[in-house]
mmCIF file of C-alpha atoms and ligand atoms in Angstrom:
data_model
loop_
_atom_site.group_PDB
_atom_site.id
_atom_site.type_symbol
_atom_site.label_atom_id
_atom_site.label_comp_id
_atom_site.label_asym_id
_atom_site.label_seq_id
_atom_site.Cartn_x
_atom_site.Cartn_y
_atom_site.Cartn_z
ATOM 1 C CA MET A 11 -0.002 0.005 -0.006
ATOM 2 C CA GLY A 12 1.274 3.482 -0.820
ATOM 3 C CA GLU A 13 0.758 6.945 0.531
ATOM 4 C CA MET A 14 -2.586 8.302 1.726
ATOM 5 C CA GLY A 15 -4.817 9.606 -1.020
ATOM 6 C CA GLU A 16 -2.821 8.196 -3.903
ATOM 7 C CA PRO A 17 -4.068 5.341 -6.032
ATOM 8 C CA ARG A 18 -1.883 2.478 -4.947
ATOM 9 C CA THR A 19 -2.560 -0.151 -7.548
ATOM 10 C CA ALA A 20 -3.995 -0.183 -11.036
ATOM 11 C CA TRP A 21 -7.183 -1.864 -9.851
ATOM 12 C CA GLU A 22 -7.999 1.063 -7.594
ATOM 13 C CA ARG A 23 -8.261 3.240 -10.683
ATOM 14 C CA THR A 24 -10.103 0.801 -12.898
ATOM 15 C CA VAL A 25 -12.411 -1.272 -10.715
ATOM 16 C CA ILE A 26 -16.087 -1.130 -11.673
ATOM 17 C CA PRO A 27 -18.313 -0.514 -8.666
ATOM 18 C CA PRO A 28 -20.117 -3.718 -7.775
ATOM 19 C CA ARG A 29 -23.725 -4.810 -7.323
ATOM 20 C CA THR A 30 -25.304 -7.192 -4.881
ATOM 21 C CA ALA A 31 -28.682 -8.932 -4.852
ATOM 22 C CA ARG A 32 -30.420 -5.804 -3.516
ATOM 23 C CA LEU A 33 -27.923 -2.966 -3.870
ATOM 24 C CA ILE A 34 -25.814 -0.918 -6.267
ATOM 25 C CA LEU A 35 -22.521 0.582 -5.066
ATOM 26 C CA ARG A 36 -21.669 3.484 -7.363
ATOM 27 C CA GLN A 37 -20.082 6.884 -7.910
ATOM 28 C CA TRP A 38 -21.991 9.818 -6.396
ATOM 29 C CA ARG A 39 -24.509 11.943 -8.329
ATOM 30 C CA PRO A 40 -25.831 15.489 -7.729
ATOM 31 C CA SER A 41 -29.224 13.997 -6.798
ATOM 32 C CA ASP A 42 -27.582 12.246 -3.807
ATOM 33 C CA LEU A 43 -26.743 15.540 -2.117
ATOM 34 C CA GLU A 44 -30.228 16.269 -0.778
ATOM 35 C CA PRO A 45 -30.875 12.833 0.808
ATOM 36 C CA PHE A 46 -27.240 12.749 2.030
ATOM 37 C CA ALA A 47 -27.754 16.120 3.763
ATOM 38 C CA GLN A 48 -30.954 14.816 5.405
ATOM 39 C CA LEU A 49 -29.067 11.757 6.675
ATOM 40 C CA ASN A 50 -26.176 13.853 7.978
ATOM 41 C CA ALA A 51 -28.589 16.237 9.739
ATOM 42 C CA ASP A 52 -30.278 13.345 11.577
ATOM 43 C CA PRO A 53 -29.017 13.333 15.198
ATOM 44 C CA GLU A 54 -29.799 9.605 15.488
ATOM 45 C CA VAL A 55 -27.607 8.735 12.479
ATOM 46 C CA MET A 56 -24.859 11.003 13.821
ATOM 47 C CA ARG A 57 -25.060 10.064 17.488
ATOM 48 C CA PHE A 58 -21.580 8.513 17.470
ATOM 49 C CA PHE A 59 -20.036 11.539 15.772
ATOM 50 C CA PRO A 60 -19.259 14.878 17.398
ATOM 51 C CA ALA A 61 -22.226 16.620 15.714
ATOM 52 C CA PRO A 62 -24.691 16.396 12.811
ATOM 53 C CA LEU A 63 -23.539 18.136 9.608
ATOM 54 C CA SER A 64 -24.887 21.296 8.041
ATOM 55 C CA ARG A 65 -25.932 21.253 4.385
ATOM 56 C CA GLU A 66 -22.616 22.863 3.425
ATOM 57 C CA GLU A 67 -20.571 20.342 5.434
ATOM 58 C CA SER A 68 -22.545 17.451 3.971
ATOM 59 C CA ASP A 69 -22.095 18.687 0.385
ATOM 60 C CA ALA A 70 -18.360 19.191 0.983
ATOM 61 C CA LEU A 71 -18.019 15.658 2.371
ATOM 62 C CA ALA A 72 -19.869 14.192 -0.633
ATOM 63 C CA GLU A 73 -17.551 16.105 -2.968
ATOM 64 C CA ARG A 74 -14.422 14.828 -1.177
ATOM 65 C CA ILE A 75 -15.755 11.279 -1.401
ATOM 66 C CA ARG A 76 -16.675 11.698 -5.094
ATOM 67 C CA LEU A 77 -13.193 13.001 -5.929
ATOM 68 C CA ARG A 78 -11.534 10.149 -4.087
ATOM 69 C CA ILE A 79 -13.539 7.602 -6.116
ATOM 70 C CA GLU A 80 -12.771 9.486 -9.330
ATOM 71 C CA GLU A 81 -9.046 9.469 -8.578
ATOM 72 C CA ALA A 82 -8.657 6.053 -6.952
ATOM 73 C CA GLY A 83 -11.528 4.065 -8.542
ATOM 74 C CA VAL A 84 -12.588 2.977 -5.090
ATOM 75 C CA GLY A 85 -13.921 4.813 -2.071
ATOM 76 C CA LEU A 86 -17.063 5.283 -0.014
ATOM 77 C CA PHE A 87 -19.573 4.330 -2.700
ATOM 78 C CA ALA A 88 -23.064 5.759 -2.796
ATOM 79 C CA LEU A 89 -25.470 2.970 -1.916
ATOM 80 C CA GLU A 90 -28.623 2.627 -3.990
ATOM 81 C CA LEU A 91 -31.536 0.247 -3.531
ATOM 82 C CA ARG A 92 -31.865 -1.637 -6.819
ATOM 83 C CA GLU A 93 -35.642 -2.067 -6.720
ATOM 84 C CA SER A 94 -36.437 1.638 -6.215
ATOM 85 C CA GLY A 95 -33.272 3.596 -7.070
ATOM 86 C CA GLU A 96 -33.489 5.123 -3.596
ATOM 87 C CA PHE A 97 -30.246 6.570 -2.094
ATOM 88 C CA LEU A 98 -29.515 4.807 1.201
ATOM 89 C CA GLY A 99 -26.160 6.275 2.263
ATOM 90 C CA PHE A 100 -22.651 4.956 1.690
ATOM 91 C CA THR A 101 -20.535 1.855 2.147
ATOM 92 C CA GLY A 102 -17.005 1.425 0.936
ATOM 93 C CA LEU A 103 -13.269 1.567 1.376
ATOM 94 C CA ASN A 104 -11.146 4.536 2.322
ATOM 95 C CA PRO A 105 -7.576 4.987 3.599
ATOM 96 C CA MET A 106 -7.231 4.499 7.368
ATOM 97 C CA PRO A 107 -6.417 7.720 9.257
ATOM 98 C CA GLU A 108 -2.710 8.430 9.587
ATOM 99 C CA TRP A 109 -2.813 8.616 13.392
ATOM 100 C CA SER A 110 -4.211 5.124 13.827
ATOM 101 C CA PRO A 111 -3.041 1.545 13.845
ATOM 102 C CA GLY A 112 -3.642 0.106 10.374
ATOM 103 C CA SER A 113 -2.483 3.359 8.780
ATOM 104 C CA GLY A 114 -1.562 2.639 5.154
ATOM 105 C CA PHE A 115 -4.305 0.035 4.819
ATOM 106 C CA LEU A 116 -7.904 0.507 3.735
ATOM 107 C CA GLU A 117 -10.737 1.095 6.159
ATOM 108 C CA ILE A 118 -14.218 -0.273 5.506
ATOM 109 C CA GLY A 119 -17.042 2.037 6.568
ATOM 110 C CA TRP A 120 -20.798 2.682 6.296
ATOM 111 C CA ARG A 121 -23.444 5.299 7.045
ATOM 112 C CA LEU A 122 -27.052 4.620 6.147
ATOM 113 C CA ARG A 123 -30.250 6.638 6.546
ATOM 114 C CA ARG A 124 -32.315 5.501 9.490
ATOM 115 C CA GLU A 125 -35.136 4.004 7.397
ATOM 116 C CA ALA A 126 -32.565 1.607 5.860
ATOM 117 C CA TRP A 127 -31.353 0.123 9.164
ATOM 118 C CA GLY A 128 -32.271 -3.376 10.292
ATOM 119 C CA ARG A 129 -32.413 -4.932 6.822
ATOM 120 C CA GLY A 130 -28.877 -6.186 6.408
ATOM 121 C CA TYR A 131 -27.976 -3.615 3.740
ATOM 122 C CA ALA A 132 -24.730 -2.456 5.379
ATOM 123 C CA THR A 133 -23.568 -6.038 5.826
ATOM 124 C CA GLU A 134 -24.532 -6.993 2.261
ATOM 125 C CA ALA A 135 -22.691 -4.002 0.780
ATOM 126 C CA ALA A 136 -19.655 -4.461 3.031
ATOM 127 C CA LEU A 137 -19.272 -8.133 2.165
ATOM 128 C CA GLU A 138 -19.260 -7.186 -1.512
ATOM 129 C CA CYS A 139 -16.536 -4.596 -0.829
ATOM 130 C CA LEU A 140 -14.435 -7.250 0.936
ATOM 131 C CA ARG A 141 -15.020 -9.709 -1.898
ATOM 132 C CA PHE A 142 -13.776 -7.386 -4.622
ATOM 133 C CA ALA A 143 -10.936 -6.052 -2.480
ATOM 134 C CA GLY A 144 -9.760 -9.630 -1.908
ATOM 135 C CA GLU A 145 -10.174 -10.438 -5.587
ATOM 136 C CA HIS A 146 -7.875 -7.538 -6.421
ATOM 137 C CA GLY A 147 -5.123 -8.460 -4.033
ATOM 138 C CA VAL A 148 -5.843 -6.164 -1.093
ATOM 139 C CA PRO A 149 -4.202 -8.065 1.771
ATOM 140 C CA GLU A 150 -6.250 -6.810 4.725
ATOM 141 C CA VAL A 151 -9.031 -4.409 5.619
ATOM 142 C CA TRP A 152 -9.427 -2.416 8.835
ATOM 143 C CA SER A 153 -12.259 -0.544 10.522
ATOM 144 C CA LEU A 154 -12.564 1.832 13.444
ATOM 145 C CA THR A 155 -15.417 3.368 15.382
ATOM 146 C CA ALA A 156 -16.311 4.838 18.750
ATOM 147 C CA ARG A 157 -16.344 2.096 21.375
ATOM 148 C CA LEU A 158 -19.989 2.959 22.090
ATOM 149 C CA ASN A 159 -21.067 2.356 18.474
ATOM 150 C CA ILE A 160 -22.461 -1.135 19.002
ATOM 151 C CA PRO A 161 -24.407 -1.280 15.669
ATOM 152 C CA SER A 162 -21.246 -0.514 13.683
ATOM 153 C CA ILE A 163 -19.173 -3.001 15.687
ATOM 154 C CA ALA A 164 -21.889 -5.590 15.004
ATOM 155 C CA VAL A 165 -21.464 -5.051 11.235
ATOM 156 C CA MET A 166 -17.672 -5.443 11.606
ATOM 157 C CA ARG A 167 -18.146 -8.750 13.383
ATOM 158 C CA ARG A 168 -20.784 -9.978 10.915
ATOM 159 C CA ILE A 169 -18.353 -9.516 8.045
ATOM 160 C CA GLY A 170 -15.561 -11.325 9.840
ATOM 161 C CA LEU A 171 -13.409 -8.507 11.204
ATOM 162 C CA GLU A 172 -11.716 -9.209 14.532
ATOM 163 C CA TYR A 173 -10.818 -6.898 17.400
ATOM 164 C CA VAL A 174 -7.257 -5.570 17.292
ATOM 165 C CA ALA A 175 -6.910 -2.588 19.616
ATOM 166 C CA ALA A 176 -8.536 0.271 21.533
ATOM 167 C CA LEU A 177 -7.198 3.818 21.289
ATOM 168 C CA ASP A 178 -8.454 7.339 21.998
ATOM 169 C CA HIS A 179 -9.341 9.414 18.942
ATOM 170 C CA PRO A 180 -7.011 12.440 18.987
ATOM 171 C CA ASP A 181 -9.622 14.876 17.621
ATOM 172 C CA VAL A 182 -12.655 13.818 19.664
ATOM 173 C CA ASP A 183 -13.455 14.553 23.315
ATOM 174 C CA GLY A 184 -15.964 13.147 25.787
ATOM 175 C CA PRO A 185 -17.646 9.754 25.727
ATOM 176 C CA LEU A 186 -16.958 9.280 22.006
ATOM 177 C CA LYS A 187 -13.182 9.571 22.444
ATOM 178 C CA PRO A 188 -12.409 5.869 23.056
ATOM 179 C CA HIS A 189 -12.256 4.055 19.696
ATOM 180 C CA VAL A 190 -11.887 0.403 18.789
ATOM 181 C CA PHE A 191 -10.027 -1.100 15.831
ATOM 182 C CA TYR A 192 -10.955 -4.245 13.919
ATOM 183 C CA ARG A 193 -9.297 -5.985 10.990
ATOM 184 C CA ARG A 194 -9.607 -8.948 8.679
ATOM 185 C CA GLY A 195 -6.993 -10.502 6.428
ATOM 186 C CA LEU A 196 -8.204 -11.230 2.909
ATOM 187 C CA THR A 197 -5.481 -13.520 1.626
HETATM 188 C C1 LIG B 225 -23.878 1.135 11.422
HETATM 189 C C2 LIG B 225 -25.143 0.909 10.606
HETATM 190 C C3 LIG B 225 -24.840 1.026 9.122
HETATM 191 C C4 LIG B 225 -25.653 -0.492 10.921
HETATM 192 O O1 LIG B 225 -26.882 -0.709 10.264
HETATM 193 P P1 LIG B 225 -27.703 -2.056 10.494
HETATM 194 O O2 LIG B 225 -28.893 -1.985 9.644
HETATM 195 O O3 LIG B 225 -27.841 -2.287 11.947
HETATM 196 O O4 LIG B 225 -26.683 -3.176 9.980
HETATM 197 P P2 LIG B 225 -26.912 -4.339 8.915
HETATM 198 O O5 LIG B 225 -27.062 -3.797 7.557
HETATM 199 O O6 LIG B 225 -25.813 -5.301 9.149
HETATM 200 O O7 LIG B 225 -28.289 -4.969 9.338
HETATM 201 C C5 LIG B 225 -28.349 -5.905 10.400
HETATM 202 C C6 LIG B 225 -29.742 -5.937 10.975
HETATM 203 O O8 LIG B 225 -30.681 -6.186 9.911
HETATM 204 C C7 LIG B 225 -31.442 -7.372 10.229
HETATM 205 N N1 LIG B 225 -31.831 -7.982 8.944
HETATM 206 C C8 LIG B 225 -33.088 -7.910 8.410
HETATM 207 N N2 LIG B 225 -33.103 -8.484 7.213
HETATM 208 C C9 LIG B 225 -31.855 -8.925 6.941
HETATM 209 C C10 LIG B 225 -31.263 -9.607 5.845
HETATM 210 N N3 LIG B 225 -31.968 -9.946 4.774
HETATM 211 N N4 LIG B 225 -29.942 -9.906 5.900
HETATM 212 C C11 LIG B 225 -29.228 -9.580 6.993
HETATM 213 N N5 LIG B 225 -29.743 -8.932 8.072
HETATM 214 C C12 LIG B 225 -31.063 -8.611 8.049
HETATM 215 C C13 LIG B 225 -30.535 -8.151 11.125
HETATM 216 O O9 LIG B 225 -31.244 -9.067 11.915
HETATM 217 C C14 LIG B 225 -29.925 -7.043 11.978
HETATM 218 O O10 LIG B 225 -30.880 -6.588 12.891
HETATM 219 P P3 LIG B 225 -30.522 -6.295 14.435
HETATM 220 O O11 LIG B 225 -29.637 -5.080 14.434
HETATM 221 O O12 LIG B 225 -31.850 -6.015 15.043
HETATM 222 O O13 LIG B 225 -29.847 -7.496 14.940
HETATM 223 C C15 LIG B 225 -26.201 1.961 10.988
HETATM 224 O O14 LIG B 225 -26.518 1.816 12.351
HETATM 225 C C16 LIG B 225 -25.788 3.386 10.706
HETATM 226 O O15 LIG B 225 -25.835 3.865 9.585
HETATM 227 N N6 LIG B 225 -25.367 4.110 11.777
HETATM 228 C C17 LIG B 225 -25.010 5.513 11.678
HETATM 229 C C18 LIG B 225 -23.667 5.763 11.029
HETATM 230 C C19 LIG B 225 -22.526 5.132 11.772
HETATM 231 O O16 LIG B 225 -22.464 5.158 12.984
HETATM 232 N N7 LIG B 225 -21.598 4.562 10.989
HETATM 233 C C20 LIG B 225 -20.399 3.947 11.484
HETATM 234 C C21 LIG B 225 -19.451 4.969 11.907
HETATM 235 S S1 LIG B 225 -17.808 4.368 12.111
#
């Protein structure tokens, strides 16, 4: 794996976003911005983050994610329900933060609108991300979240990640500061 933000292998530039039985993982579109802003403004969705996002912050995040996918061919894909075309949130792969264990490897992550919880969508999308990462020679995938984020940790465990470490997030204070790290080897 190479430096943060740089495409590290040819596949990262060329991979075609995958589909699953119920979902499409794809590049972001302008029409995603409105439902993404609603999701990011929902205090329940954002309860394990320091604060909900404003419309401007949400749009800026979507643009950073879109650029990363454009440059690297992989990233936090927009998640669409195949049967309706509805935007559900994101699931995908992103570089691990530099401050953390697993730095230099890819992190798997997810954020879905509340109406889409409890249906196995995050797990289904994440398993597809692991499958194509493994197929393209990615040796291991990591994930991190606040220690209190039980639903996210449950997804990590469902897709076969195992606990590695606990560490305080350097930029977060209060009850959300303690974070946990999980990983899974793919080879
Ligand atoms: C983390 C998050 C994506 C988890 O969503 P989720 O819907 O609980 O996770 P899954 O997609 O794995 O769904 C599993 C649930 O769907 C149920 N389910 C229903 N139909 C299913 C199906 N066909 N297949 C699998 N599971 C199904 C499971 O029983 C399980 O329910 P349970 O939680 O009551 O046990 C969601 O809580 C979220 O978006 N949170 C806010 C953002 C966030 O914190 N992200 C992580 C930050 S690091």
